[in-house]
CSV table of C-alpha atoms and ligand atoms in Angstrom, one decimal:
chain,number,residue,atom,x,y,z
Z,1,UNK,CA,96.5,104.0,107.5
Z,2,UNK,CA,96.8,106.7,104.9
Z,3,UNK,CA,99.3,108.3,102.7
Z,4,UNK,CA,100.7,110.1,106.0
Z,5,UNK,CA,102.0,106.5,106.9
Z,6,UNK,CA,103.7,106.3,103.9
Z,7,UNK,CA,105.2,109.2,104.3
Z,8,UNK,CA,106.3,108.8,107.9
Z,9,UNK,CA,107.9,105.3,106.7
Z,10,UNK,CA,106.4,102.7,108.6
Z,11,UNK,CA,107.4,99.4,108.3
Z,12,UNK,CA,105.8,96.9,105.5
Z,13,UNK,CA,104.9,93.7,106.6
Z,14,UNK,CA,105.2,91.4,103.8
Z,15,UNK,CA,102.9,88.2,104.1
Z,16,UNK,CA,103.2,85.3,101.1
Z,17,UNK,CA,100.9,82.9,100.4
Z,18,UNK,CA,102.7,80.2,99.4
Z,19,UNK,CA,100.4,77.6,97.9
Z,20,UNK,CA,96.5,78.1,98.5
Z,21,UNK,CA,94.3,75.3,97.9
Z,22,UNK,CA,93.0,76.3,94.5
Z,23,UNK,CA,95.9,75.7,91.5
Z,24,UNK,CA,98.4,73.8,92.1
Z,25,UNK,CA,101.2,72.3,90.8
Z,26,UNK,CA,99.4,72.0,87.3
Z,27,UNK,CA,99.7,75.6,86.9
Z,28,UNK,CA,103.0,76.2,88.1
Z,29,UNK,CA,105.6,73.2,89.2
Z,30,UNK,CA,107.3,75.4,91.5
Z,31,UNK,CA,104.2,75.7,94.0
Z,32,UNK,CA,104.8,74.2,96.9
Z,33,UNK,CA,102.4,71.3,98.0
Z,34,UNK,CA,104.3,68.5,100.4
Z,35,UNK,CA,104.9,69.6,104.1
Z,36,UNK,CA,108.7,69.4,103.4
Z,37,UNK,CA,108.0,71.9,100.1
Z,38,UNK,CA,105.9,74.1,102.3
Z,39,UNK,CA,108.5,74.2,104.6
Z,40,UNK,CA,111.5,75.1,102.6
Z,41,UNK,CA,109.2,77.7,100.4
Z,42,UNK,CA,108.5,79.3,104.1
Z,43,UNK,CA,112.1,79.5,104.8
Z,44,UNK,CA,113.2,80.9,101.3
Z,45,UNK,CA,109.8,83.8,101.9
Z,46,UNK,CA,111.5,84.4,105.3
Z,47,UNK,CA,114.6,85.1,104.0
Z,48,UNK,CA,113.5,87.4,101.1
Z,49,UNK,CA,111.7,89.3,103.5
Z,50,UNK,CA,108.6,87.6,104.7
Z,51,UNK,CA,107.7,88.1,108.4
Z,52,UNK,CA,104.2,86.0,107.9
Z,53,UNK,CA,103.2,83.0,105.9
Z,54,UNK,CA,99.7,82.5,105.0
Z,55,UNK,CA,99.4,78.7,105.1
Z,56,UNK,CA,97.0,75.6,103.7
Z,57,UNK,CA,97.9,71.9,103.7
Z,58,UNK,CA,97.5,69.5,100.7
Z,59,UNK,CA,97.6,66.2,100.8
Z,60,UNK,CA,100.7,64.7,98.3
Z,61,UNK,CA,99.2,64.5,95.2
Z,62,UNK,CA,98.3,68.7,95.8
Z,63,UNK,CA,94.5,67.6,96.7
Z,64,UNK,CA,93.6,70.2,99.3
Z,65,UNK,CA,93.3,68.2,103.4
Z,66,UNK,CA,91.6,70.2,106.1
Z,67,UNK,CA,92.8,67.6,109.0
Z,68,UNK,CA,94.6,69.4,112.0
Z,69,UNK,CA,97.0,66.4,111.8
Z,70,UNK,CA,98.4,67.7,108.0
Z,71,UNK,CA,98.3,71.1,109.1
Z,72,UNK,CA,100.2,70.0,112.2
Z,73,UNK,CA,103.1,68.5,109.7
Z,74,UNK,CA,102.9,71.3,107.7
Z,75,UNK,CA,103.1,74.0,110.8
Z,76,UNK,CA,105.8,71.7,111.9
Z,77,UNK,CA,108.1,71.6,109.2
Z,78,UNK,CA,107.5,75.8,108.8
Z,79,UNK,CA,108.6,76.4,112.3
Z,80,UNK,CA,111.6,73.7,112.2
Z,81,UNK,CA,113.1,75.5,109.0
Z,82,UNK,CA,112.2,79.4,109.9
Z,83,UNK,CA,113.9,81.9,112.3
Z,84,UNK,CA,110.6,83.5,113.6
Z,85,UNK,CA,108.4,83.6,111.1
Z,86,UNK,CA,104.6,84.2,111.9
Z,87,UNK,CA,102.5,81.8,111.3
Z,88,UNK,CA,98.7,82.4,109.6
Z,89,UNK,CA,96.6,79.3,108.9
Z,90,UNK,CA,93.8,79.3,106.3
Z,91,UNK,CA,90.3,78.4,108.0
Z,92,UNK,CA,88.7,78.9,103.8
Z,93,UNK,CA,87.2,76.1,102.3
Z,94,UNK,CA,84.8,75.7,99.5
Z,95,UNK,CA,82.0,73.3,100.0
Z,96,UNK,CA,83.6,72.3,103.4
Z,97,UNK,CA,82.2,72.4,106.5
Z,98,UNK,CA,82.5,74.7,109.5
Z,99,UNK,CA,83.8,71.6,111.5
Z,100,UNK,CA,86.0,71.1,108.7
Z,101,UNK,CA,87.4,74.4,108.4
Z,102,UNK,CA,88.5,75.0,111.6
Z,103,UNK,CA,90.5,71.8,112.1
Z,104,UNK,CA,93.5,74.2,111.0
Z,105,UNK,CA,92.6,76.1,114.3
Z,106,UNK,CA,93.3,73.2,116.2
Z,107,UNK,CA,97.3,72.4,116.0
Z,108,UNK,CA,99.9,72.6,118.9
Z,109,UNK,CA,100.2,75.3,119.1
Z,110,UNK,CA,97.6,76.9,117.3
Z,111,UNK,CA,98.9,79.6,114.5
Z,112,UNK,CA,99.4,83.0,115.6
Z,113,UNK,CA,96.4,84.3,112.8
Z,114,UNK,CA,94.5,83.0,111.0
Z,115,UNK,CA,92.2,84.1,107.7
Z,116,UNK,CA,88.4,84.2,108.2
Z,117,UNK,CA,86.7,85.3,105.0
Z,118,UNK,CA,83.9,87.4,105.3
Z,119,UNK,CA,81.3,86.5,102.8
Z,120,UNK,CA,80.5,84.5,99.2
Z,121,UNK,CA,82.7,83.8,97.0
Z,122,UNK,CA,81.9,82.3,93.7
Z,123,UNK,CA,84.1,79.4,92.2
Z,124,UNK,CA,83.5,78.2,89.0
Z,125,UNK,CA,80.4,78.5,87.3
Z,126,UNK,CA,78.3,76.2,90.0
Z,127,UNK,CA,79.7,77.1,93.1
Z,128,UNK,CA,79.8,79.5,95.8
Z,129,UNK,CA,82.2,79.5,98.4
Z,130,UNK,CA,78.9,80.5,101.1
Z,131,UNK,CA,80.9,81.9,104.6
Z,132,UNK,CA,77.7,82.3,105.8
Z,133,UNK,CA,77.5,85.5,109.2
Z,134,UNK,CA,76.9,81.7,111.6
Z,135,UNK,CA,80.3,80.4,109.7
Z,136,UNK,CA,82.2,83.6,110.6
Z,137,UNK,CA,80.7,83.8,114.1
Z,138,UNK,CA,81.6,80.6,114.8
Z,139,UNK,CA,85.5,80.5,112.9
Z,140,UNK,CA,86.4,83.4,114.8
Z,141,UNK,CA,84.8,82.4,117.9
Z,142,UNK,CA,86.9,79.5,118.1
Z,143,UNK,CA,90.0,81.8,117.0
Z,144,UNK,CA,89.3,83.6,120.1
Z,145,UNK,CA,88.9,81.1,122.1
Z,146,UNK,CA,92.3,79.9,121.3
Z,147,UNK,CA,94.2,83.2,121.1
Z,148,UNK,CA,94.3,83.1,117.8
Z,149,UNK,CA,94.3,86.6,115.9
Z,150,UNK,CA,92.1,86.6,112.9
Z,151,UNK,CA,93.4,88.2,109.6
Z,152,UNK,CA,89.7,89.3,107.9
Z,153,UNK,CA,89.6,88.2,103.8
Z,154,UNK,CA,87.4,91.0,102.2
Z,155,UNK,CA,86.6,89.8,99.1
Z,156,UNK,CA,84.8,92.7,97.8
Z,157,UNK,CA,82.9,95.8,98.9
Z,158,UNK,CA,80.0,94.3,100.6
Z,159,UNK,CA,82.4,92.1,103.0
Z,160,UNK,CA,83.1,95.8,104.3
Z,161,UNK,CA,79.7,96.2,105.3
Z,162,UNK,CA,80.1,92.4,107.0
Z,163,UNK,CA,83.2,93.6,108.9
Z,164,UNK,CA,81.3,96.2,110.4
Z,165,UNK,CA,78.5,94.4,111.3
Z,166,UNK,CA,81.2,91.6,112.9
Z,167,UNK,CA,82.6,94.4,115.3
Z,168,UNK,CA,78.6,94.8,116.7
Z,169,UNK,CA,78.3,91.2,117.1
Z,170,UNK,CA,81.9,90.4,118.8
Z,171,UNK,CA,84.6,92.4,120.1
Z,172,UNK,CA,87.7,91.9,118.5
Z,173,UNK,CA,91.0,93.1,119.4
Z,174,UNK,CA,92.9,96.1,117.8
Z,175,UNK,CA,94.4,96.4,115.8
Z,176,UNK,CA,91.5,94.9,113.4
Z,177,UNK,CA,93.6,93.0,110.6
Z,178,UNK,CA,92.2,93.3,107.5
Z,179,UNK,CA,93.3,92.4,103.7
Z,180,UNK,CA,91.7,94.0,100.7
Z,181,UNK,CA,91.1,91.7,97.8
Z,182,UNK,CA,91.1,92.7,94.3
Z,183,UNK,CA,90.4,90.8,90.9
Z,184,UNK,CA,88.3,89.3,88.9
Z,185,UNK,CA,84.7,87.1,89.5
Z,186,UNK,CA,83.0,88.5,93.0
Z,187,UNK,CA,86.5,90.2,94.2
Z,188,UNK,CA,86.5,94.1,94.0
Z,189,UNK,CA,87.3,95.2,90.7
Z,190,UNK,CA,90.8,96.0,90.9
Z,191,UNK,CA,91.1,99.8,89.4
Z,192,UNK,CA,92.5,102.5,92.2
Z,193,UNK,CA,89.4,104.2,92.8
Z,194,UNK,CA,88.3,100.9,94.1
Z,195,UNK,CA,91.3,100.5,96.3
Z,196,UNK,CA,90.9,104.5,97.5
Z,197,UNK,CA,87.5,103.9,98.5
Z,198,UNK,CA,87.6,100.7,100.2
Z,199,UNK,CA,90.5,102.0,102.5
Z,200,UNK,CA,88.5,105.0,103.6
Z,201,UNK,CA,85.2,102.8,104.0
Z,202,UNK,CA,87.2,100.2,106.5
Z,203,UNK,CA,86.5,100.5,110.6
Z,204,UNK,CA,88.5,103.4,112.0
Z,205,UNK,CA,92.5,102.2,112.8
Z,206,UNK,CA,91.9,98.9,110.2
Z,207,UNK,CA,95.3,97.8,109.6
Z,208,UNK,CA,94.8,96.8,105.7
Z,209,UNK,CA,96.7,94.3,103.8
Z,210,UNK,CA,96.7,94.4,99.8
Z,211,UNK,CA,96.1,91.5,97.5
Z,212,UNK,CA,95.5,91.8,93.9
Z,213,UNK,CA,95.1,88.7,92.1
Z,214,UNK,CA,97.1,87.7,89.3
Z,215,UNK,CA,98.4,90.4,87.2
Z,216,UNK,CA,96.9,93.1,89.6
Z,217,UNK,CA,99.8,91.5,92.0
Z,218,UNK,CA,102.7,93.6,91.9
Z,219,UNK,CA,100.1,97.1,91.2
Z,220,UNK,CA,98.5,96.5,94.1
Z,221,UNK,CA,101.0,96.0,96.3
Z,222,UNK,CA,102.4,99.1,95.1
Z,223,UNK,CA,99.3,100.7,96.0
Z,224,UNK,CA,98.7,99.0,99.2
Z,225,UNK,CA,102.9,100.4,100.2
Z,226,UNK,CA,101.9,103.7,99.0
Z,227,UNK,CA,98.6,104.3,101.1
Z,228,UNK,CA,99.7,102.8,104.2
Z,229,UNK,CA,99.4,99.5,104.5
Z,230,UNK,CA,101.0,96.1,103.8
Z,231,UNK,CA,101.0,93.4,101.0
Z,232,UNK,CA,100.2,89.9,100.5
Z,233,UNK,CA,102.0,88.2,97.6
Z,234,UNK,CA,102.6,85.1,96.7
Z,235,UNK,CA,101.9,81.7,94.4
Z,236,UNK,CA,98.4,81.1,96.3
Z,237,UNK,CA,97.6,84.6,94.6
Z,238,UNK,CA,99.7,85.1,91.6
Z,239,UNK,CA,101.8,82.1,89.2
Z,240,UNK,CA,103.6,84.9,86.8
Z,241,UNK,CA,106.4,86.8,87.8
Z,242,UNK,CA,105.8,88.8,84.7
Z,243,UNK,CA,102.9,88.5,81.7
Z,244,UNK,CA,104.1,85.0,80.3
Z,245,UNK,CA,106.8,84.4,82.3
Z,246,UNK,CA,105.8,81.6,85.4
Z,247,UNK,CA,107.5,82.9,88.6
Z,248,UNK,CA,110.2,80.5,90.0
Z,249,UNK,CA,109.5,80.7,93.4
Z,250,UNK,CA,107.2,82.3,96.1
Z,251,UNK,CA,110.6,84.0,97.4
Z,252,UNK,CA,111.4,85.5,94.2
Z,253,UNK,CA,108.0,87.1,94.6
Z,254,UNK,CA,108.4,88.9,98.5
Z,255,UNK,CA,111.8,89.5,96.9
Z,256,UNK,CA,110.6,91.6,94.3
Z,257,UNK,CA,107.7,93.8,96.6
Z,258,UNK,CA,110.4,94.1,99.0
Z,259,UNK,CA,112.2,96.1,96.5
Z,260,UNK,CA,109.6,98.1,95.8
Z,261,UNK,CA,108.7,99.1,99.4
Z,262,UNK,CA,112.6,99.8,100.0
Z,263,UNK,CA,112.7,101.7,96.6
Z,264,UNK,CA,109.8,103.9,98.2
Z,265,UNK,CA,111.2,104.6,101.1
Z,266,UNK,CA,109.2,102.5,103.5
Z,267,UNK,CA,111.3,99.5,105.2
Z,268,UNK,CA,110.3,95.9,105.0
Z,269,UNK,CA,108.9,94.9,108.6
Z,270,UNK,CA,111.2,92.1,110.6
Z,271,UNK,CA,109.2,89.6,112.5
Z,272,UNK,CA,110.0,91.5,115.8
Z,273,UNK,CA,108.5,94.5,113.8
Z,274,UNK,CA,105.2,93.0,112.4
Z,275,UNK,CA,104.5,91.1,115.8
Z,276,UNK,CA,104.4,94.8,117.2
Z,277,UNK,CA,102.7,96.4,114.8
Z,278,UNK,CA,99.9,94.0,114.1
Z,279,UNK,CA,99.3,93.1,118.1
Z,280,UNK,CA,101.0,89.7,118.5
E,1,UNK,CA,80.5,58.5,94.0
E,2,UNK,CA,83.4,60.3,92.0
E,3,UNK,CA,82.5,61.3,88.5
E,4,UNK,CA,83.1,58.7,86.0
E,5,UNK,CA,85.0,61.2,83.5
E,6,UNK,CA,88.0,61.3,87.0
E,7,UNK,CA,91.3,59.9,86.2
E,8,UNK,CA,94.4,59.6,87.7
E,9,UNK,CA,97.6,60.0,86.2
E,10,UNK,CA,101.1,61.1,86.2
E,11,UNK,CA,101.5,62.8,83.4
E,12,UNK,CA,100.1,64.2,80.0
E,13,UNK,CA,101.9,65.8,76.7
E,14,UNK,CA,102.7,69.3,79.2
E,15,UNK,CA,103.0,67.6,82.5
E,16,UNK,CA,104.5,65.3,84.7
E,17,UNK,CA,104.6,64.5,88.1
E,18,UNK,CA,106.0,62.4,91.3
E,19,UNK,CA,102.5,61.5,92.0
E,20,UNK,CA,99.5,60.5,90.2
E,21,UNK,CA,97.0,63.7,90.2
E,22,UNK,CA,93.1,64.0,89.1
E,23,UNK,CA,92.9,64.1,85.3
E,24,UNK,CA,89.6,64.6,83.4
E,25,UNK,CA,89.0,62.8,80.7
E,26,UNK,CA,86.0,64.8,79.1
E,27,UNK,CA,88.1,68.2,79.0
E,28,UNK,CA,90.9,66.1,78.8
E,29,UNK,CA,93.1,68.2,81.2
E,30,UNK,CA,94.4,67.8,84.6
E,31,UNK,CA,92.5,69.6,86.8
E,32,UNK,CA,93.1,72.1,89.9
E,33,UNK,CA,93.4,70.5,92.9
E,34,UNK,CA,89.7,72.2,94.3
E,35,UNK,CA,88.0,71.3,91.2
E,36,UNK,CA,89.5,67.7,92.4
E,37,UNK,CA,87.3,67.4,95.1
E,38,UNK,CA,84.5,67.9,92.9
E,39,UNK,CA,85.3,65.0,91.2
E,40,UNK,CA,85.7,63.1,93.9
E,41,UNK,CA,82.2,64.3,95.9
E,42,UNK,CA,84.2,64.9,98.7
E,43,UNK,CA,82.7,67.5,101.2
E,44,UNK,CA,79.9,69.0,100.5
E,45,UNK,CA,80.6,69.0,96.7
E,46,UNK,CA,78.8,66.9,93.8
E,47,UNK,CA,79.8,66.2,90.1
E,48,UNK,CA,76.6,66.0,89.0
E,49,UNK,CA,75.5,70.1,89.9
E,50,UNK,CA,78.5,71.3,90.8
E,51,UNK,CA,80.7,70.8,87.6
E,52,UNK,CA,80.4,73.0,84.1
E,53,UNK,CA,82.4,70.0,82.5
E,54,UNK,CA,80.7,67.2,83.5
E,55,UNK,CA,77.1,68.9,83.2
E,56,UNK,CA,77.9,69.8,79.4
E,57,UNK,CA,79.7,66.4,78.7
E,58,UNK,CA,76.5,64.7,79.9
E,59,UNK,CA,74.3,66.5,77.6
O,1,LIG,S1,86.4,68.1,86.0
O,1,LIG,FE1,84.1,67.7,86.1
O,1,LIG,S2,83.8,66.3,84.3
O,1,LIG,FE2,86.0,66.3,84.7
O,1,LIG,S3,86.3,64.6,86.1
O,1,LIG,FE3,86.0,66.4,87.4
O,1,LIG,S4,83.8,66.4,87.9
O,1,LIG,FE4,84.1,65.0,86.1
């Protein structure tokens, strides 16, 4: 994945992360929490340009749940209102378990991907999100085991080092799927010589997503277009659409990078596309 | 045993919602839906280390 890619106009998959598990509704009321919410928010991303959702369940009152039953009636309720969309589940979870965390794993039928974060993360000013090497062995061991394809979460630098190690310690299959995470706290400092480096430092034939937090949203994915790869947007990542203005919708959002991938000359990736390209 | 500063409530002087969501009464704020499960000990997770809030409101 390079600048040649750009050039030769590959497709752009566009993934959104429609709700997360950290903010909620507090933050921005149009973040969809409820099954039915998730649901329609998938179908609106699809439209706009989507071909994967990046999924987590919540119980009503936007409380994160882990249970493979709420994940089932939130899978549901994405696959009864989408065309074809591709569905990723999240297996992260602060201060959760391993059990816990791979409930999500366990629906019928299982997602297509799912993320596996490679490393610490901290949360707050007491916390660390741990995703311990024995956590990310055994998350993606049970992804294989269900044909599951896992979408690595590199929160900084270091969880490039971890990817590398991951590919001694278990084959996985190409192409690797990896997203580049850029922000604030323990995520790479987003500035482009970051971004440069980290995409030359990845395993050989690493087929990169970009994710910049917050404002670093939209730059980011610009970036990510430019050099080759594809973009995560989304309200899990990102409540503004612009400095002070609160986005009105995660399709608004995948709207918007859509443009920008069109505008540079790169197409946005159907579903049949991004199943292809990422190994479905 | 959930922190005794948790509330829940439905709304505040910015918010309000179909469902009654964690509110904390020290910083007087609703709070993000992780931070929730702070408050409530579920998991892993414990008010008493593993909240800035409550550890400065209990000095
Ligand atoms: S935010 Fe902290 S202080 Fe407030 S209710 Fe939750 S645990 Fe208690």
């Amino acid at each position: 994945m390079s600048y040649e890619t750009y050039l030769a106009g590959e497709p752009v998959i566009v993934t959104a992360a429609l709700t997360g598990g950290v903010h909620g509704k507090e933050a921005n009321p149009a973040i969809p929490e409820t099954p039915a919410e998730i649901g329609a928010a998938a179908a609106a991303a699809e439209a706009a340009g989507a071909s994967v959702v990046h999924l987590h369940a919540r119980q009503d009152n936007g409380e994160r749940a882990f249970p493979t039953e709420r994940f089932q009636e939130v899978t549901d309720e994405v696959r009864s209102r989408t065309e074809d969309v591709i569905v990723q589940h999240s297996t992260g979870g602060t201060g959760a378990s391993v059990e816990t965390r791979a409930q999500p794993l366990r629906t019928d039928p299982p997602p297509e991907m799912a993320s596996l974060d490679m490393g610490p993360l901290n949360r707050y000013d007491h916390l660390t999100s741990e995703n311990t090497r024995a956590t990310v062995d055994a998350l993606h061991d049970e992804m294989q085991d269900r044909g599951i394809k896992p979408e690595l979460e590199l929160f900084n630098d270091g969880h490039i080092n971890e990817t590398h190690q991951l590919l001694e310690r278990r084959d996985l299959d190409d192409p690797l799927c990896a997203t580049l995470i850029f922000g604030s706290g323990t995520l790479t400092r987003p500035r482009p010589r970051n971004f440069l480096n980290a995409i030359d430092d990845l395993p050989e034939g690493t087929l990169f997503n970009t994710l910049g937090f917050g404002p670093h949203q939209l730059a980011f994915a610009t970036m990510g277009i430019l050099f080759g790869g594809h973009v995560r947007v989304g309200l899990e990542d990102n409540v503004y659409y612009e400095r002070g203005e609160i986005a009105e919708s995660n399709a608004q959002l995948v709207e918007r990078v859509a443009g920008v991938a069109e505008t540079l000359g790169r197409p946005v990736a159907t579903t049949e596309q991004a199943r292809e390209i990422l190994g479905l | 045993m959930a922190c005794p500063y948790l509330a829940y409530r439905r709304e505040d002087a910015e918010h309000s919602f179909d469902t009654d969501r964690a509110y904390c009464t020290a910083a007087e704020t609703f709070v993000q839906p992780m931070r929730a499960d702070i408050c409530n000990d579920r998991h892993e997770l414990d008010h008493t280390t593993d909240c800035e809030i409550y550890l400065e409101a209990d000095e």
